[in-house]
Amino acid sequence: MGDVMAALARFAVRFRYIIIAAWLIAGALCIVLLPDLSSAVNTDNSSFLPASTPSEHALSLAAPFQPVNDATGTLVVLGKSKLSSNDQSEVTKLEKKIAKDNHVVSLSAQGLSKDGKATKAQVVFNVQTSSVDASPTVAAVRSTISGFGLPSGLSGYLTGQLPSAVDNQNSQAHAQKLTEDLSLAVILIMLIIVFRAALAPLIILLPAELSLQMSGHIIAGLSTHGLQVSTVTQTMLVVLMLGAGTDYGLFLAMRVREEMADGATPHVAIERAGRYVGESITASAGTVIAALLCLLLASFGLYSGLGPALALGIAIMLLAALTLIPALLGVFGRATFWPRPVRPIEREGLWARLADVVIAHPVITLILGVVFLGALGAFSAGYTSSGFGGQTTGPPGSQSANGTNVINDHYPPAVANPTSVLLVYPKSVWKDLTPVQQAENDLAKKPVFATVTGLFNANGTTISVQQLNSLYSELGPPGKLPATEPAGTPVPADQYNAYRATSQFVSPNGKTVQFYTSLAAGPPDSTAALNATPDMRTAADSVARANRAVDNGVSGLAPASYDVSTVSQNDLTKIVPVVLVVIALLLGLLLRSLVAPAYLVLTVLLSYFAALGIAVLIFGVGAGDSGLNFVLPFLLFVFLMALGEDYNILVMTRIREEAHTLPLRKAVAMAAHHTGTTVTSAGLILAATFGVAGITGATSQIKELGTAIALGVLLDTFLVRTLLVPAIVVLCGRWNWWPSKLFRQEPIEDTAGQPGTAKTSAVTRP
């Protein structure tokens, strides 16, 4: 493979101007012709659940109230005092105007609040929350509301599913831009410190940024063909592409500088760097891509969409590292490292001295390292999942959040963010309301539910079976009634409004009934509510069987979160062994060994549990959170296993390269000397990019994941790669290379009398 990489480097140098132009043209075409990634992001984790989950079944039952292929919103109008007849008439005119929007399928009034100060209506849109039309649609309706000219003292808000998703997407886009800008600034500063040169940081960073922009637009284009894109995909793409892309460029540039310092011309140095480092970064990227593609086995759409999206980004970045970066290095040559002179680095450095200590005391180094990481890993046993399925509303200060606050203040507790119990009857309940009343009473008696709002107290006003029967006979279906009671209607105003509000609890065909509940365990976005989901479902099933319902379900944030957490945990159990096997096989092929992959995988696995343990200490013990986000254990494992092996690959391939001409202990020392600064700088840069996401993330999900991965990368950089791996290599001796040819050849003795590795005259360092 080295010859192929060398040939590719020669090709990149020879046709450097054509390659640079081709990349610039390709980047421009992607940006101009393909959509932006932010337009494809779905902020609701529960929407990625497989169809077989109970939450999805409940959503199918709720289709009469919220069509499965459409999204909904809630129009809320609030007055400073009770809404007058004129106020209600103006609200009706506004509703009719909104209903004429091209993307509005229907608008159903849901009645006045009990205090008469607020009214709300459900708006059904023919766009999905992840559609490119979502943001313009919400903006158009809000423009209609603001431009309508409601009577003095009235305020209108558009909240609910679609508006909240759009507000969250806008907030995420702002956080995303901040993450990218800060990451670029941090990386640039660190590269300047590493190289102390003017051009080298830009030659490394600009290809990574170009690859990121191209990848984002390509992924957004693929989302129109079914690829699912989450906020995790959007943020992780930025930090992974900038972090890993910078690492690949750093590896190449440092080796080019090393070869030039040994006397090679710039173009020859690039070819030699391609031969040795090109193979390493290809193997590193291949490991990351393979690990990410294992996510295609996941049932949870967030994971199965994340894997191929990030794998595509890494593949583009690898191509840039193997072609664009060598081309740029070929153009600028020695000027890349100006004003610092290109000269050999002295052997006596920090990493050389540290390597000497590890080589001299491998047993104690290994024991101390394992004990330390093991102690941190013990705290991972305290992990519990919060598993939040999505946002309850938009970010604070947004119109969707303000509208939700109005609903919370003026409607029963369960209305704004309800956990809905759905019962399906064999025939219209309007023919016999007794089973429905009994079901509502039975649900109210279940300990898992704190309050129940339904057909008989739709807007907070109690109404009896007899009154409902009479109103149905006199007025007809509640969903067809006007907002303002017609003159001469012999029904009290409070009963009229209460009856009109029942349309949100009974389907048009009268067979499906839903009840809004609040939970005794606490808010639906709490871990306690998530854990109460089995009790909710048991209660709903019991009530359904006792009251002649033929089907039932429970929908809402807490049940969706429970299913998200369950499916995620199942994917973790299923995919982790596959990732371990795939990475071990790739390492075995690269190192021609069955021994080295085993301890390389185990050491990174140890750093994974240590990082998870630190996350438990920070967010569970320190911050007092009731649990960590459901994505954390799974994605932390995938990223650390893939990225952690990046540095092991660079170090181990360099040890193997040096071991052809040096005794093993000297090979380890020489590899540490040449790769120490490179790998440590790369690790710090990668950790910094994830750390930026941990600080600037728009959600707790991104903050926890970014922080945990940053900590894991630091542990791997400064403990696993620096201490554990060199110590194990020394202890294993020539068994590192079993059963390859290097293992079978006769060991040589170094000047200190220590056994080395095989002596060969066929392979020498250039």
Short mmCIF file of C-alpha atoms in Angstrom, two decimals, residues 374-385 609-610 612-614 616-617 628:
data_model
loop_
_atom_site.label_atom_id
_atom_site.label_comp_id
_atom_site.label_asym_id
_atom_site.label_seq_id
_atom_site.Cartn_x
_atom_site.Cartn_y
_atom_site.Cartn_z
CA GLY A 374 -10.12 1.56 36.11
CA ALA A 375 -10.90 3.76 39.14
CA LEU A 376 -12.46 6.38 36.88
CA GLY A 377 -14.29 3.68 34.94
CA ALA A 378 -15.87 2.38 38.14
CA PHE A 379 -18.01 5.53 38.28
CA SER A 380 -19.59 4.57 34.93
CA ALA A 381 -21.64 2.02 36.89
CA GLY A 382 -23.63 5.00 38.19
CA TYR A 383 -24.89 5.88 34.71
CA THR A 384 -28.65 6.30 34.31
CA SER A 385 -30.38 7.51 31.17
CA PHE A 609 -15.28 3.58 30.57
CA ALA A 610 -13.04 6.14 32.27
CA LEU A 612 -18.06 7.72 30.87
CA GLY A 613 -17.20 7.63 34.57
CA ILE A 614 -15.96 11.24 34.48
CA VAL A 616 -21.20 10.67 35.46
CA LEU A 617 -19.15 12.60 38.02
CA LEU A 628 -27.24 11.49 31.29
#
